Amino acid sequence: MSEPLLEARGLDISYRHRRGHDDRIVRDVSFTIELGEVLALVGESGSGKTTVARAVAGLVRADGELLFGAERTRLGMRRPHAVRRRIQMVFQDPRSSLNPRMTVAQILAEAWRTHPDAAPAGDRRRASIDVLERVGLTEAVLDRRPRSLSGGQCQRVSIARAVALRPQLLVCDEAVSALDVSVQAQILRLLVDLKRNEGIAMLFITHDLGVVRQIADRVAVMEKGALVEQGETDALFRAPQHPYTQTLLASALDLAEVAGPGRDATPENQDGKPQT
Amino acid sequence: MTTTIPLPVQDPRPWRRSLAGVSGRLGGALAVLPLIVVGIYVLVAIVGPMLIAYDPVATNLAERLRPPGSVLADGSTAILGTDGTGRDVFAQVVYGARTSMIIGAATVVICAAFGMLVGLAAGYWGGAVDIVLSRVIDVLIAFPGIVLAIVVAGLFERGLLVVIVALSLSGWVSFARLTRASTLSIKERDWVAAARVMGVSTISIQARHIAPFLVAPVAALLALEFGLIVLGEAGLSFLGIGLPPSTVSWGQTIAAGKEYLSTAWWISAFPGMALALLVIMVGLLGDQLNSRYQRGGAR
Amino acid sequence: MTDGATPPVLTIRDLDVVLDGPEPVRILDGVRLDVRAGRTTALIGESGSGKSVLGSTVIGLLPDGMRAEGHLEFAGEQLLGLSERRRASFRGSRIAMIFQDPLAALNPSQRVGRQVGEVLRRRGVRGERLRGAVLSLLERVGIPRPAERARAFPHQLSGGLRQRAVIAMALSGEPELIIADEPTTALDVTVQKRILDLLAELQRESGVSMLFISHDLRVVSHIADDLVVLYAGRVAEIGPAREVLRVPLHPYTRALAASVPSVHAASAIAEPIPGSAASPANRPSGCAFHPRCPLAQEICRAAVPELSEIEPGRFSACHFAEQLRGVPAAIPTEEAR
């Protein structure tokens, strides 16, 4: 078995207060992500999951070890430029993650300018269109600005910017939470396709267990800064071990419960399979 | 969830609504008024002195203190009268406009440029850089700018450059403070974070992802500061420091008319009105730019 | 919805809300909705559906520039023709509202207890009686150590407690109708379920009727008796919640239900519907949903479908609603990924 793509060992992240004392936001968190695998990081507010994501992306300083790639490069806020190319990020708010003054073409061009080794050889415009098609957009959006695009389109552009650099790891911070349900499904489908077709691994931050089920191979559950349980998605959902995971799963609402009789009766799946 | 219809945001209190944004309420044609007036001033400043001959040193004691509209011995009309030494007041107003415009424009550009650099540095890098720069800004803001200008102008030989420097010394701080605040908030936007994750260079981030969004708030401040600087220059000239007597300035003309306020009121009144009108119109312009920036959104 | 046993507390027919301007936009178009006494009607829609505007219309807090026209009847009274003063008298006492963000709904500079007691104070309740009433309200919504919490400021409470306080405020006037606009969206998952259970329990106890506005079908399926599906300002489907979700009679409802990410199965993303939700400003001709609809035909582009009663109590605005009868929804079941 080869080395994992990303290994986090004993991550500790604190917020430094002016008065000298620190808030430990993330405590002793360890996990791995294999090549081409999607790891979901779930938790509620204050769990520290977003902070972990930002540390992996290089936006926040972390103590402990973050090792990346076969070379086991140490990741800090300063990291080798070549490594930066291989880890990209998609944010929650589709509009805010695109510079409102730049056209889609300019956004892609900037990505390639920053990493010439990932830039296409021939016709830039043609290459831009190819990238857009990979994320389900057409040439029509190339010269448009974010203001004239829908939320779903903006998120696709964000994803395009990320995959244009052929990254190995995509950090998705609540990447579908701000989208309409129907668009959410489209974007999730896109991400699953990217994982299958291009082998991109993902660190997927979310609070929505339903979304986790759609996309994640493995899940790690965080509570108040600590990682309380992790495992394969199916296994963890069927038989959660940690009390917090159990509470989380019990609180997760699902449509399937409605398929049975009245609101006050015990819910049962249409097929008669027992619910969690 | 994003709403696709922009809902009009209004203060529910009707009385408040009618007070706010006075210049915003100037409907239709009237809304362009400040821009037109300021434009006229600019035109006069550029073209005026080319059309009207005026020698500040040449006195004409035979024609002193003539009221507005008087016909002089040589047949010309003193439209706004003459002053204590017989010099034409109208010409002084026109030449004074040029002086005010030049000093105002030059100073405000210097203040904006320097202030934005300082503000951007303090806001972007934070830490020690921010602490030092912020303390400097705090000290200068607390210090009354006009006093500093007076001291500096008084220290050196009179000249155009001295006045510009004196007024710039405290004029840049408001730009720095505004830019710093704007930078701090723009820095937190996701597109800046995305650029950082990608590894875009710091210079590129500042130039492409932060600076363009500083223009809107600064533009509004530019207009307001211009008015204050013109006023400041007039003040210095009124006190008789800064500009040499050979340079015409509204402040000087007003000062020269001080002793004649009850008899030859026109000497101080007309340059005073010109000054007041310019400052008000520039202020309204700044107000309009400000509300455009607020409404257009801090995107 | 025409169940004779429980008459509706709120009846809406042909409601239009128009945004004035150089090109007026019809944000709500011919909306029909009923809230039965003691029951919860859920209004579900994505962005551009106009669901929040509907809530604002009922409570009478439409922003300037928007006009409401049509039949809006509450407990026998026509609300739209009333004076502002008269409408204001309903607010807080007969119709109460719970908003999405409790931090925004609460005054940060006033103690929680004082805010919860505001409606009562306006009615003249004072002193010890007021204190007692506030404490019992806080207890009723499940806030532990109510005396302590009453003295706290909003920012000192957790999100869940804040929302409970907002619910207490809404209940204080003993309203007949509560409008809840995305009350659990800003809350954590574990808290969300508890708040929903609280709302259901309070309804059972007091018999208050509820109009529950949401974008999340999962939340709605947990609390709704009746369901109204809104798309681009028009009603797509109406019916008892259970039945609508089991056998949707409108392609949009079907697609929505199929898109919901299910905790128990992995096929919600199998066939996502293309495009994004239409907005009232750019409503497609004919049926607003036709560009995204798998059943679309020429008639869908040409003619706006009427909201008709397909089965007793079940309405659908689709030219092909009849064909959908008896076809169960594709609710995701266990499947290999």
Short mmCIF file of C-alpha atoms in Angstrom, two decimals, chain A residues 36 131 134-135 163-164 166-168 192-201:
data_model
loop_
_atom_site.label_atom_id
_atom_site.label_comp_id
_atom_site.label_asym_id
_atom_site.label_seq_id
_atom_site.Cartn_x
_atom_site.Cartn_y
_atom_site.Cartn_z
CA GLY A 36 -8.48 9.70 -5.26
CA VAL A 131 -11.86 23.26 -18.70
CA ARG A 134 -15.20 19.56 -17.81
CA VAL A 135 -17.32 21.34 -15.20
CA VAL A 163 -9.23 21.78 -11.61
CA ALA A 164 -7.54 23.87 -14.30
CA ARG A 166 -4.83 19.58 -12.18
CA PRO A 167 -4.68 19.32 -8.41
CA GLN A 168 -4.44 16.08 -6.51
CA VAL A 192 -18.31 12.70 -7.98
CA ASP A 193 -17.61 12.64 -11.71
CA LEU A 194 -14.38 14.58 -11.23
CA LYS A 195 -13.32 12.13 -8.60
CA ARG A 196 -14.07 9.17 -10.84
CA ASN A 197 -12.70 10.56 -14.09
CA GLU A 198 -9.73 12.55 -12.91
CA GLY A 199 -8.84 10.84 -9.67
CA ILE A 200 -9.00 14.00 -7.60
CA ALA A 201 -9.07 13.39 -3.86
#
